[in-house]
Amino acid sequence: MAVVISHSQLFKRRLLCTAIAASAVAPAVSQEAYPHQEWSCTAVNGEWQCETQSTAPGVYPQAKLAPIQSRKKTQSRLKQVATGPYQQWDWVPKNQLNDPEQCKKGCGGAYVAPAADWPDADKEPDQANIHASADQSSMENNVVTLSGDVMVSQGHRRLSANSATLDRISNQVTAEGEIEVREPDLLIRAESVTMNTASKLGSFQNAQFLQHDSGFRGNASTIERNQENTLDLQQAVVTQCTPDDESWMIRAASIHLDTEEGWGSAKHARLNIKGLPVVYTPYITFPIDDRRKTGFLWPTLSSGSDSGFEFSAPYYLNLAPNYDLTIAPRHIEKRGTMVETEARHLSQFGSWVISGAHLEDELFKSTPSLNDEDVPPREKRWIGNIKHAGSIGVIGTSVDYGKVSDEDFFEDFSNNSLELKRTSHINQSASFSFVGDNWSSSLKAEQKQTVDRDLSKQYKLMPQFELIKQASAGNFETEWLFEAEFTDFQHDQSINDGGSFVTGQRTFAETGVSYPMRWAPGFIVPTAKVRSVNYDMDAIAVGADDSPDTLVPLGSLDMGLIFERDGQFGDSGYTQTLEPRLYYLYSDYEEQSDNPNFDTRQLDFSYSQLFRDTRFSGHDRFDDANQLSLGLTSRFIENNEGREVLSLSLGQIFYFEDRRILLGSSSPEDTQSNSSIAAEIQFQPSDQLWITNTVLWDSRKDIIDEGGISAHYQSDNNSLYNL
């Protein structure tokens, strides 16, 4: 191992371990300084063999820096230095990040280590020389004492401190005062440290550590580094929360971290949520990165009047990098033991999740008495779900099939550990899709299990085929429009089976042309379309048309202007826009009373409805329209982040003719000359919080028809809260 000891103008008047070199020729005590010499020393048989390279007075050899290529890699990070209250964690707020990719949605910043610009920083420690510097140095026997801005580095590893002693025989380093040890993806700060420069192992007192990539960090009274890839902490606190949002942390008497395996373990640990202790455990293992490990997951406890005490202890099996299994025995006091399982598989063709649960319900009675109101409908209770998403070449594939044993399952049991969640209609579908440059298509079969007794069963799509021409997003170019759909609607309570539901096939097509014209200050988009629908009914009432059809032309003209001006609010610069918009829609009237209604609903009125070319969902009804929509939007955009902080919208529709196309035959015609006034306010004070307020005001009656407010908050760990 070679040790290069040099002095440089970069280090002001520091003495660079010259006492080490001096001891090779004069073992007696020496405090003589060599400010203008570079020593190159090699350990031979436990002794230093040194050569000196003198320099002229006032000329200092430059420190050996990393190669130019390595320096270019870190140069962009030199300007990105952590500042503010969390700089001890190398935390850089989002608005100061040079690279936006370092911060995903909902992120408030990133851990960014300062540039490794010391000598040989691009090398592995065992392939690099040792470089050291200090303001003062002295030598007694084999021990070198350094004080004042001490820096010791070897390859990509560096130690800085207020003072340090180096034993040249044992390679032992002891340092005190504002200690900082840096390696790739690791930062350790401490009050004192003892470590070996050969093995790089040591002990840190009153220390804190950070892993930049995983964000795992903590502090401890003592950190022992007994192996290069492990840390042992005493009286420690660890967390993976960001410094500006410490939602949880683990406090423990001792913690062992293995960075090579990606896991840690703790003894006598308690989990704190927002500073409050929640769970205590004598022993626990946990991940410190995104790798998985076989073991128990957090148990769940609950209690209810119907089922009594419940306890679940999920056990996770990491079978392979691309598939795993979770088994969760769940004891329910009054009902017995349920077993929940979930298997996941990932391949080049997509992902699969198969989950389910089974229980022999002890509350079941084959002959219940009149007083037994809560007896389960069956003894064997179960739930199952299969989910798949993938692709085979250009063909996308999807499966979502769920089923429960009875309609009361979601009333009696929660299923938080499974993919299938509580719902009124459980989806059972499979599909193939294709998306090309100009066309997209899909083939789907779908039915639903209805688990709410108060709701009717839904139609089955057996199958449904769609073909759509993709929009080219061109400007000042003719845009051809085409969409077609064929669906075979089936129902368990069809007229053929003695029920009341009409079944049959529906063919829908829409074709047209558009010519978008867009400029920076505005846009004009004229559009003309023809919509058609044809039916082939299975069974209908006597005398009714079993193959009705409808053909309706329509045209629209969408126009808008965009005005901008700069503004200043506090310390932030904003761009305010004013966007008036006019939308005219004409759609011819055609009688459609013979058409069935398989999937069509009237859309709720809102500001966005002002600029749609239909007031219905589905394809069983085509609008009759002769109307003009006027809208006005103003946006306030924060210039530094590009975030739309505030958006204000107001608009109304003016009708030139009455609307005669209705969903039900008993519904009266809509004869109002104008719609309610729709207002919408969207406020986003930060990347994580959105607030929306909507109002519909009937100006004729001076009343509010509808009003609503919603708030959405997304935390740094991607939890979403909706109010």
XYZ file of C-alpha atoms in Angstrom:
723
model
C 0.000 0.000 0.000
C 1.402 3.386 -1.010
C 0.727 6.510 1.034
C 0.983 9.860 -0.743
C 1.449 12.760 1.656
C 1.358 16.184 -0.014
C 0.855 19.870 0.662
C -1.160 22.143 -1.607
C -2.344 25.700 -1.879
C -5.817 24.199 -1.819
C -5.249 23.371 1.861
C -3.913 26.809 2.893
C -1.108 26.222 5.451
C -1.948 22.644 6.489
C 0.828 20.170 7.302
C 0.076 16.889 5.593
C 1.204 14.132 7.938
C 4.846 15.063 7.440
C 5.626 13.513 10.790
C 4.899 10.099 9.306
C 7.588 10.582 6.716
C 9.976 12.053 9.259
C 9.645 9.018 11.499
C 10.960 6.789 8.726
C 14.395 8.411 9.053
C 14.294 9.824 12.583
C 12.266 7.773 15.076
C 12.802 10.350 17.799
C 10.081 12.873 18.704
C 9.770 15.484 15.969
C 7.498 18.429 15.372
C 9.403 19.858 12.429
C 7.191 20.965 9.542
C 7.840 20.297 5.899
C 5.546 22.761 4.140
C 7.100 22.422 0.715
C 7.642 18.678 0.353
C 5.693 15.713 -0.967
C 6.411 12.364 0.568
C 5.688 9.050 -1.080
C 5.839 6.204 1.430
C 5.426 2.456 1.047
C 5.024 -0.024 3.897
C 7.744 -2.732 3.723
C 7.959 -5.390 6.478
C 6.055 -3.184 8.870
C 8.316 -0.163 8.293
C 7.881 2.892 6.062
C 10.221 3.259 3.085
C 9.914 6.912 2.047
C 11.174 9.134 -0.731
C 10.979 12.897 -0.642
C 10.310 15.214 -3.570
C 11.339 18.767 -2.717
C 9.744 21.810 -4.306
C 10.970 25.334 -4.578
C 9.921 27.722 -1.800
C 6.496 29.149 -2.523
C 5.647 26.420 -5.054
C 3.200 23.804 -3.812
C 2.333 20.580 -5.637
C -1.349 20.369 -6.478
C -3.512 17.713 -4.851
C -4.145 14.726 -7.094
C -7.763 15.026 -8.277
C -10.001 12.450 -9.841
C -9.801 12.007 -13.620
C -11.585 14.619 -15.725
C -14.350 12.184 -16.680
C -15.217 11.525 -13.047
C -15.168 15.217 -12.194
C -17.571 15.998 -15.035
C -19.975 13.421 -13.616
C -20.140 15.248 -10.307
C -19.758 18.796 -11.552
C -23.514 19.348 -11.923
C -23.966 18.430 -8.282
C -21.495 20.983 -6.955
C -24.154 23.700 -7.248
C -26.720 21.459 -5.542
C -25.737 21.566 -1.878
C -28.155 20.835 0.936
C -29.155 23.951 2.845
C -31.723 24.796 5.468
C -32.821 23.008 8.641
C -32.125 19.483 7.295
C -28.715 19.974 5.686
C -27.141 17.533 8.156
C -29.069 14.848 6.222
C -27.942 16.066 2.759
C -31.615 16.943 2.168
C -32.319 19.164 -0.849
C -35.885 20.553 -1.174
C -37.695 19.858 -4.418
C -37.536 23.465 -5.633
C -33.707 23.377 -5.362
C -33.116 20.079 -7.204
C -31.099 20.312 -10.412
C -32.553 17.044 -11.733
C -36.386 16.824 -11.457
C -36.190 13.039 -11.955
C -34.739 12.750 -8.444
C -38.146 13.660 -7.070
C -41.293 11.760 -8.038
C -44.911 12.869 -7.582
C -45.679 13.814 -4.007
C -41.977 14.126 -3.147
C -40.771 17.098 -1.129
C -37.098 16.715 -1.987
C -34.243 14.209 -2.237
C -31.066 13.132 -0.459
C -28.134 14.426 -2.498
C -24.557 13.882 -1.351
C -22.085 16.657 -2.163
C -19.615 16.024 -4.942
C -16.800 13.609 -4.099
C -14.014 15.921 -5.272
C -11.156 14.744 -3.065
C -8.099 12.953 -4.533
C -8.728 9.473 -6.017
C -12.480 9.728 -5.236
C -13.264 7.645 -8.325
C -11.277 4.622 -7.064
C -11.955 1.736 -4.707
C -10.183 2.180 -1.335
C -7.967 -0.890 -1.815
C -6.761 0.542 -5.140
C -5.983 4.047 -3.953
C -3.378 5.897 -1.912
C -4.111 7.478 1.466
C -4.285 11.282 1.470
C -4.307 13.271 4.685
C -4.236 16.934 5.657
C -4.486 19.084 8.789
C -3.666 22.557 10.092
C -1.260 21.138 12.733
C 0.635 17.846 12.957
C 3.109 16.222 15.311
C 4.775 12.844 15.759
C 5.750 10.834 18.836
C 7.176 7.351 18.263
C 4.702 5.707 15.840
C 1.706 7.925 16.601
C 0.851 10.945 14.461
C -1.357 13.670 15.916
C -3.365 15.871 13.564
C -5.480 18.849 14.599
C -7.470 21.539 12.885
C -9.634 20.701 9.868
C -8.412 17.130 9.559
C -9.097 15.307 6.291
C -8.147 11.673 5.645
C -9.246 9.969 2.419
C -8.575 6.730 0.583
C -10.392 6.206 -2.689
C -14.101 6.962 -2.436
C -13.976 6.938 1.396
C -13.227 10.135 3.372
C -13.067 11.084 7.061
C -13.065 14.646 8.377
C -12.741 15.732 12.025
C -11.426 18.433 14.329
C -8.566 16.246 15.536
C -7.207 12.763 14.942
C -4.387 10.400 15.893
C -2.931 7.784 13.540
C -0.918 4.773 14.638
C 1.319 3.925 11.691
C 1.964 0.375 12.960
C -1.590 -0.755 13.785
C -3.306 1.459 11.144
C -5.633 2.646 13.907
C -7.267 6.070 13.600
C -8.946 7.842 16.492
C -10.791 11.067 15.757
C -12.903 13.532 17.733
C -15.087 16.568 17.094
C -17.536 17.100 14.201
C -16.683 13.787 12.572
C -18.011 13.044 9.121
C -17.404 9.807 7.202
C -18.539 9.642 3.591
C -18.765 6.717 1.206
C -20.966 6.158 -1.851
C -24.565 5.955 -0.535
C -23.471 6.310 3.110
C -22.991 9.207 5.498
C -22.009 8.862 9.171
C -21.599 11.775 11.577
C -20.357 11.338 15.157
C -18.661 12.975 18.124
C -15.810 10.446 18.215
C -14.655 7.460 16.200
C -12.088 4.683 16.310
C -11.460 2.856 13.048
C -8.845 0.863 11.160
C -7.615 2.295 7.866
C -6.835 -1.183 6.558
C -10.093 -3.011 7.391
C -12.240 0.189 7.403
C -14.068 -1.124 10.492
C -14.637 0.895 13.608
C -16.880 2.335 16.294
C -18.745 5.671 16.338
C -20.015 7.419 19.460
C -23.154 9.624 19.554
C -23.594 9.108 15.842
C -26.138 9.467 13.056
C -26.157 7.714 9.667
C -27.902 7.985 6.299
C -28.209 5.740 3.237
C -28.933 8.126 0.368
C -30.549 5.710 -2.102
C -32.985 4.020 0.284
C -33.487 7.063 2.536
C -32.939 4.882 5.608
C -31.433 6.931 8.429
C -31.171 7.171 12.199
C -29.025 7.929 15.206
C -27.562 5.925 18.086
C -25.417 6.264 21.167
C -22.983 3.832 19.515
C -22.608 2.562 15.959
C -20.325 -0.431 15.483
C -19.090 -1.319 12.032
C -17.881 -4.880 12.571
C -18.189 -5.813 8.898
C -17.987 -3.581 5.842
C -21.680 -4.060 4.961
C -23.192 -4.027 8.464
C -23.968 -1.493 11.172
C -24.815 -2.366 14.785
C -26.615 0.376 16.690
C -27.140 0.726 20.438
C -29.958 2.835 21.939
C -31.029 3.723 18.420
C -33.801 5.438 16.479
C -34.307 4.649 12.767
C -36.799 5.747 10.114
C -37.302 5.904 6.373
C -39.403 9.070 6.483
C -38.021 12.246 4.973
C -36.644 14.835 7.451
C -39.536 17.220 6.777
C -42.203 14.589 7.519
C -41.197 12.136 10.241
C -44.441 10.156 10.404
C -42.971 7.000 11.962
C -39.784 5.733 13.572
C -38.517 2.645 15.376
C -36.817 3.018 18.763
C -34.858 0.012 19.986
C -32.242 -1.069 22.506
C -30.176 -2.541 19.671
C -30.498 -2.609 15.881
C -28.530 -4.618 13.328
C -28.482 -3.378 9.711
C -27.177 -5.454 6.804
C -26.875 -3.336 3.650
C -25.767 -6.324 1.578
C -28.925 -8.301 2.398
C -31.171 -5.227 2.551
C -32.662 -6.055 5.957
C -32.404 -5.029 9.564
C -33.417 -6.457 12.930
C -34.196 -4.803 16.255
C -34.469 -5.979 19.857
C -36.823 -4.461 22.406
C -38.290 -2.203 19.733
C -41.322 0.039 19.681
C -42.978 1.697 16.735
C -43.744 5.402 17.158
C -46.345 7.132 14.985
C -46.150 10.939 15.076
C -44.093 10.680 18.274
C -46.527 8.371 20.087
C -45.558 4.735 20.901
C -47.993 2.347 19.189
C -46.518 -1.176 19.181
C -43.844 -2.907 21.279
C -42.085 -6.103 20.234
C -39.105 -7.923 21.780
C -37.771 -8.691 18.294
C -38.549 -7.545 14.766
C -37.008 -7.656 11.293
C -37.670 -4.996 8.650
C -36.486 -3.983 5.159
C -34.064 -1.117 4.625
C -34.456 -1.072 0.834
C -36.894 -2.540 -1.709
C -35.720 -6.163 -1.394
C -38.068 -8.764 0.088
C -37.522 -11.367 2.806
C -39.454 -14.351 4.125
C -41.026 -13.714 7.522
C -44.049 -12.514 9.469
C -45.708 -9.245 8.501
C -47.458 -6.896 10.923
C -50.327 -8.702 12.678
C -53.828 -7.228 12.842
C -56.208 -7.122 15.803
C -59.895 -6.206 15.792
C -63.113 -6.861 17.642
C -66.803 -6.662 16.760
C -70.162 -7.643 18.225
C -71.025 -10.064 15.383
C -67.752 -11.988 15.119
C -65.953 -11.228 18.385
C -62.183 -10.922 18.707
C -60.120 -11.315 15.514
C -56.381 -11.899 15.128
C -54.412 -12.333 11.896
C -50.680 -13.083 11.500
C -49.661 -12.902 7.802
C -46.566 -14.873 6.824
C -44.711 -13.815 3.682
C -42.735 -16.336 1.570
C -40.174 -14.823 -0.810
C -39.998 -17.859 -3.083
C -38.121 -16.280 -5.996
C -37.335 -12.829 -7.394
C -40.411 -13.016 -9.655
C -42.996 -14.811 -7.486
C -44.025 -14.943 -3.846
C -46.782 -16.145 -1.524
C -48.510 -14.697 1.534
C -50.471 -16.937 3.932
C -52.548 -15.257 6.639
C -54.231 -17.494 9.235
C -57.056 -15.447 10.768
C -58.781 -16.527 13.957
C -62.332 -15.194 14.373
C -63.603 -15.880 17.874
C -67.250 -16.729 17.077
C -66.788 -18.131 13.570
C -63.581 -20.187 13.501
C -60.320 -19.898 11.604
C -60.163 -18.396 8.127
C -57.138 -18.940 5.905
C -56.273 -16.129 3.470
C -53.689 -16.630 0.724
C -52.243 -14.459 -2.013
C -49.812 -15.583 -4.715
C -48.057 -13.164 -7.085
C -46.103 -13.927 -10.253
C -44.220 -11.633 -12.625
C -42.849 -12.608 -16.038
C -41.965 -11.033 -19.365
C -45.607 -11.463 -20.395
C -47.121 -9.656 -17.391
C -48.176 -10.046 -13.785
C -50.631 -12.405 -12.057
C -52.205 -12.129 -8.615
C -54.323 -15.020 -7.309
C -55.916 -14.558 -3.892
C -58.630 -16.129 -1.808
C -59.938 -17.023 1.637
C -61.970 -19.892 3.109
C -63.842 -20.416 6.382
C -66.093 -23.076 7.913
C -68.478 -20.659 9.651
C -69.388 -21.953 13.132
C -72.360 -19.578 13.346
C -74.149 -21.478 10.585
C -77.235 -23.507 11.541
C -79.013 -25.810 9.133
C -82.348 -25.229 10.922
C -82.199 -21.797 12.550
C -84.921 -20.612 14.923
C -87.009 -17.480 14.365
C -84.749 -15.541 16.742
C -81.601 -16.362 14.773
C -81.543 -13.284 12.538
C -77.790 -13.254 11.828
C -77.278 -16.868 10.806
C -74.945 -17.049 7.773
C -76.612 -18.135 4.500
C -74.184 -21.056 4.176
C -71.571 -22.930 6.189
C -68.674 -22.681 3.748
C -67.758 -19.013 3.237
C -65.135 -18.076 0.669
C -63.799 -15.378 -1.623
C -61.531 -15.609 -4.672
C -59.918 -13.228 -7.121
C -57.631 -13.463 -10.157
C -55.960 -10.365 -11.618
C -53.644 -10.187 -14.606
C -52.138 -7.409 -16.692
C -49.611 -8.063 -19.417
C -48.764 -8.183 -23.095
C -47.790 -10.655 -25.793
C -46.016 -8.685 -28.485
C -48.354 -5.844 -29.489
C -51.369 -7.511 -27.825
C -52.269 -6.390 -24.315
C -54.005 -8.859 -21.997
C -56.076 -8.318 -18.873
C -58.033 -10.517 -16.456
C -60.052 -9.345 -13.454
C -62.249 -12.110 -12.042
C -63.645 -12.090 -8.513
C -66.348 -14.066 -6.755
C -67.722 -14.528 -3.240
C -69.722 -17.385 -1.786
C -72.725 -15.295 -0.745
C -74.164 -11.782 -0.684
C -73.413 -11.336 3.031
C -69.672 -11.957 2.796
C -68.610 -8.285 2.779
C -71.072 -7.559 5.581
C -69.551 -10.238 7.825
C -65.838 -10.011 6.962
C -63.246 -7.416 6.065
C -60.637 -8.443 3.499
C -57.901 -5.826 3.729
C -55.165 -8.345 2.901
C -56.676 -9.354 -0.461
C -56.813 -7.658 -3.863
C -60.621 -7.850 -4.051
C -62.231 -5.032 -2.084
C -65.795 -4.418 -0.939
C -68.102 -3.389 -3.778
C -71.741 -3.721 -4.895
C -70.845 -5.437 -8.183
C -67.790 -7.699 -8.408
C -66.109 -7.521 -11.797
C -65.542 -10.696 -13.833
C -63.829 -9.801 -17.103
C -61.091 -10.715 -19.566
C -59.836 -8.633 -22.484
C -57.345 -8.355 -25.323
C -56.246 -4.971 -26.666
C -54.095 -3.526 -29.409
C -52.707 0.009 -29.632
C -50.880 1.065 -32.774
C -49.738 4.356 -34.233
C -53.062 4.999 -35.985
C -55.540 2.446 -34.643
C -56.501 0.829 -31.358
C -58.877 -2.044 -30.700
C -60.078 -4.219 -27.854
C -62.068 -7.418 -27.358
C -63.701 -7.896 -23.960
C -66.017 -10.309 -22.179
C -67.498 -9.025 -18.940
C -70.078 -9.854 -16.326
C -70.568 -8.835 -12.710
C -71.638 -10.601 -9.543
C -74.147 -8.390 -7.714
C -73.770 -8.666 -3.936
C -76.289 -5.989 -2.959
C -79.839 -7.357 -2.694
C -81.301 -3.899 -3.352
C -79.651 -3.582 -6.759
C -80.590 -5.255 -10.042
C -78.154 -7.503 -11.807
C -76.216 -5.891 -14.619
C -75.933 -6.776 -18.291
C -73.237 -9.148 -19.494
C -71.024 -8.122 -22.409
C -70.558 -11.378 -24.318
C -68.491 -10.028 -26.046
C -67.730 -6.376 -26.808
C -65.422 -5.311 -29.653
C -64.125 -1.741 -30.178
C -62.138 -0.173 -33.006
C -60.920 3.430 -32.740
C -58.784 5.592 -35.001
C -56.150 7.309 -32.884
C -55.988 11.116 -32.945
C -52.856 12.359 -34.685
C -52.630 15.571 -32.629
C -51.723 17.417 -35.807
C -52.291 21.124 -36.342
C -53.668 22.689 -39.536
C -54.203 19.158 -40.834
C -57.389 17.280 -41.630
C -58.169 14.908 -38.768
C -60.292 11.898 -39.761
C -62.397 10.468 -36.962
C -63.711 6.932 -36.608
C -65.046 4.780 -33.779
C -66.995 1.529 -33.957
C -68.324 -0.847 -31.318
C -70.184 -4.153 -31.400
C -71.694 -5.518 -28.169
C -73.807 -8.566 -27.408
C -75.843 -7.747 -24.277
C -77.011 -10.747 -22.241
C -78.865 -10.934 -18.913
C -79.797 -13.666 -16.437
C -83.355 -12.241 -16.272
C -83.940 -11.809 -20.008
C -87.356 -11.925 -21.657
C -86.441 -15.292 -23.189
C -85.872 -16.657 -19.671
C -89.122 -15.277 -18.315
C -87.689 -12.007 -17.016
C -88.163 -8.403 -18.051
C -84.759 -7.445 -19.481
C -84.351 -6.912 -23.229
C -81.275 -8.583 -24.740
C -79.606 -8.458 -28.138
C -76.750 -7.068 -30.201
C -75.904 -3.416 -30.723
C -73.651 -2.004 -33.446
C -72.498 1.581 -33.030
C -70.381 3.671 -35.391
C -69.207 7.273 -35.428
C -67.257 8.804 -38.289
C -66.342 12.372 -39.102
C -63.705 14.961 -39.815
C -62.081 17.763 -37.850
C -59.661 20.534 -38.780
C -57.855 21.842 -35.667
C -56.273 25.283 -35.932
C -54.211 26.215 -32.877
C -52.044 29.282 -32.271
C -50.293 30.516 -29.146
C -53.036 33.086 -28.435
C -56.016 30.827 -29.244
C -57.635 28.030 -31.244
C -60.487 27.192 -33.654
C -61.607 23.563 -34.069
C -64.547 22.812 -36.443
C -65.877 19.229 -36.397
C -68.526 17.315 -38.364
C -69.694 13.777 -37.492
C -72.301 11.152 -38.281
C -73.449 8.731 -35.558
C -75.373 5.539 -36.191
C -76.659 2.653 -34.089
C -78.351 -0.609 -35.151
C -79.960 -3.322 -32.997
C -80.781 -6.994 -33.444
C -83.080 -7.897 -30.530
C -83.534 -11.424 -29.174
C -87.122 -11.037 -27.933
C -89.395 -8.017 -27.523
C -93.033 -7.169 -26.964
C -95.543 -8.082 -29.667
C -95.715 -5.453 -32.396
C -92.449 -3.722 -31.427
C -89.551 -3.258 -33.860
C -86.902 -5.932 -33.208
C -84.214 -4.147 -35.290
C -84.477 -0.383 -34.735
C -81.757 1.906 -36.065
C -80.825 5.579 -35.766
C -78.631 7.873 -37.882
C -77.857 11.398 -36.639
C -75.481 14.055 -38.098
C -73.901 16.671 -35.857
C -71.489 19.559 -36.087
C -69.555 21.660 -33.583
C -67.321 24.720 -33.535
C -64.928 25.182 -30.604
C -63.118 28.538 -30.297
C -61.037 30.166 -27.587
C -58.510 32.884 -26.810
C -55.647 32.865 -24.292
C -54.405 36.100 -22.717
C -51.429 36.168 -20.340
C -49.823 38.649 -17.991
C -47.085 38.483 -15.371
C -47.761 39.138 -11.702
C -46.017 39.075 -8.342
C -47.436 37.720 -5.087
C -45.002 37.951 -2.193
C -41.664 36.475 -3.247
C -43.115 34.384 -6.092
C -43.681 35.297 -9.706
C -46.884 34.181 -11.388
C -48.385 34.050 -14.858
C -52.102 34.808 -14.963
C -54.202 33.726 -17.925
C -57.649 34.826 -19.073
C -59.270 32.261 -21.391
C -62.706 33.014 -22.917
C -64.174 30.035 -24.793
C -67.169 29.622 -27.127
C -68.600 26.236 -28.154
C -71.491 25.793 -30.604
C -73.129 22.357 -31.034
C -75.823 21.268 -33.461
C -77.184 17.713 -33.557
C -80.233 16.725 -35.598
C -83.349 15.257 -33.976
C -84.430 11.682 -34.730
C -87.086 9.654 -32.917
C -85.431 6.953 -30.756
C -88.262 5.667 -28.551
C -87.951 2.132 -30.002
C -84.286 1.914 -29.024
C -83.585 -0.134 -25.880
C -81.410 1.255 -23.103
C -78.553 -1.096 -22.277
C -75.900 1.200 -20.786
C -76.898 4.853 -21.278
C -77.195 7.414 -18.472
C -77.575 11.173 -18.437
C -74.319 12.840 -17.423
C -74.245 15.101 -14.393
C -74.044 18.743 -15.363
C -70.766 20.512 -14.565
C -68.417 23.070 -16.087
C -66.721 20.446 -18.274
C -70.140 19.432 -19.646
C -70.332 22.804 -21.405
C -67.868 21.616 -24.052
C -68.968 18.003 -24.661
C -70.822 16.918 -27.791
C -73.273 14.714 -25.876
C -75.192 14.840 -22.614
C -75.387 11.014 -22.410
C -73.000 8.202 -21.573
C -73.279 5.016 -23.639
C -74.566 4.712 -27.213
C -78.315 4.084 -26.897
C -79.328 7.747 -27.212
C -78.097 10.479 -29.573
C -78.548 14.127 -28.618
C -80.777 16.623 -30.303
C -78.987 19.927 -29.764
C -78.891 23.495 -30.988
C -76.949 25.344 -28.328
C -74.104 27.727 -27.536
C -71.789 27.419 -24.531
C -69.867 30.368 -23.117
C -67.064 29.835 -20.643
C -64.340 31.867 -18.977
C -61.286 30.495 -17.148
C -58.467 32.281 -15.341
C -55.370 30.429 -14.159
C -52.550 31.481 -11.826
C -49.343 29.577 -12.625
C -46.312 29.720 -10.305
C -43.340 30.422 -12.574
C -40.561 28.616 -10.686
C -42.319 25.245 -10.361
C -44.830 25.545 -13.196
C -47.627 24.578 -10.813
C -51.150 25.785 -11.522
C -51.895 27.169 -8.071
C -55.393 28.520 -8.757
C -57.968 28.023 -11.503
C -61.309 29.858 -11.680
C -63.960 28.841 -14.239
C -67.477 30.115 -14.966
C -69.842 29.188 -17.806
C -73.383 28.580 -19.079
C -75.225 26.939 -22.005
C -77.834 28.834 -24.054
C -80.388 26.626 -25.848
C -81.979 27.673 -29.151
C -84.347 24.686 -29.280
C -86.060 22.410 -26.729
C -84.464 19.029 -25.992
C -86.785 16.155 -26.951
C -84.481 13.092 -26.663
C -85.020 11.610 -23.201
C -84.045 8.406 -21.414
C -87.541 7.548 -20.197
C -90.824 7.881 -22.099
C -92.458 9.550 -19.085
C -89.819 12.281 -18.755
C -90.992 15.767 -19.803
C -89.214 17.690 -22.543
C -86.496 20.106 -21.447
C -87.788 23.531 -22.456
C -85.442 25.770 -20.460
C -83.721 28.439 -22.567
C -80.476 28.242 -20.626
C -78.673 25.966 -18.202
C -77.610 26.649 -14.660
C -74.444 28.692 -14.308
C -71.555 26.319 -13.596
C -68.626 27.530 -11.495
C -65.472 25.617 -10.573
C -62.531 26.615 -8.376
C -59.381 24.477 -8.165
C -56.705 25.410 -5.620
C -53.348 23.629 -5.309
C -51.196 25.335 -2.658
C -48.568 22.553 -2.890
C -47.736 19.510 -4.999
C -49.404 17.333 -2.368
C -52.707 19.139 -1.735
C -55.639 19.838 -4.103
C -58.898 21.534 -3.181
C -61.843 21.735 -5.606
C -65.106 23.643 -5.182
C -68.033 23.338 -7.617
C -71.331 25.253 -7.710
C -74.394 25.091 -9.987
C -76.551 28.229 -9.687
C -80.017 28.531 -11.225
C -80.125 32.202 -12.193
C -83.847 32.036 -13.069
C -84.864 30.995 -9.551
C -81.820 32.478 -7.780
C -81.052 29.213 -5.985
C -78.028 26.921 -5.814
C -78.937 23.606 -7.455
C -75.783 21.861 -6.318
C -72.578 22.657 -4.458
C -69.605 20.587 -3.410
C -66.081 20.776 -2.064
C -63.387 18.104 -2.115
C -59.847 17.913 -0.810
C -57.122 15.466 -1.825
C -53.800 15.047 -0.014
C -50.973 12.780 -1.146
C -48.187 12.150 1.358
C -44.525 11.487 0.537
C -45.091 7.727 0.875
C -47.861 7.917 -1.780
C -50.761 7.537 0.647
C -53.829 9.361 -0.691
C -56.434 10.975 1.561
C -59.741 12.171 0.085
C -62.357 14.313 1.859
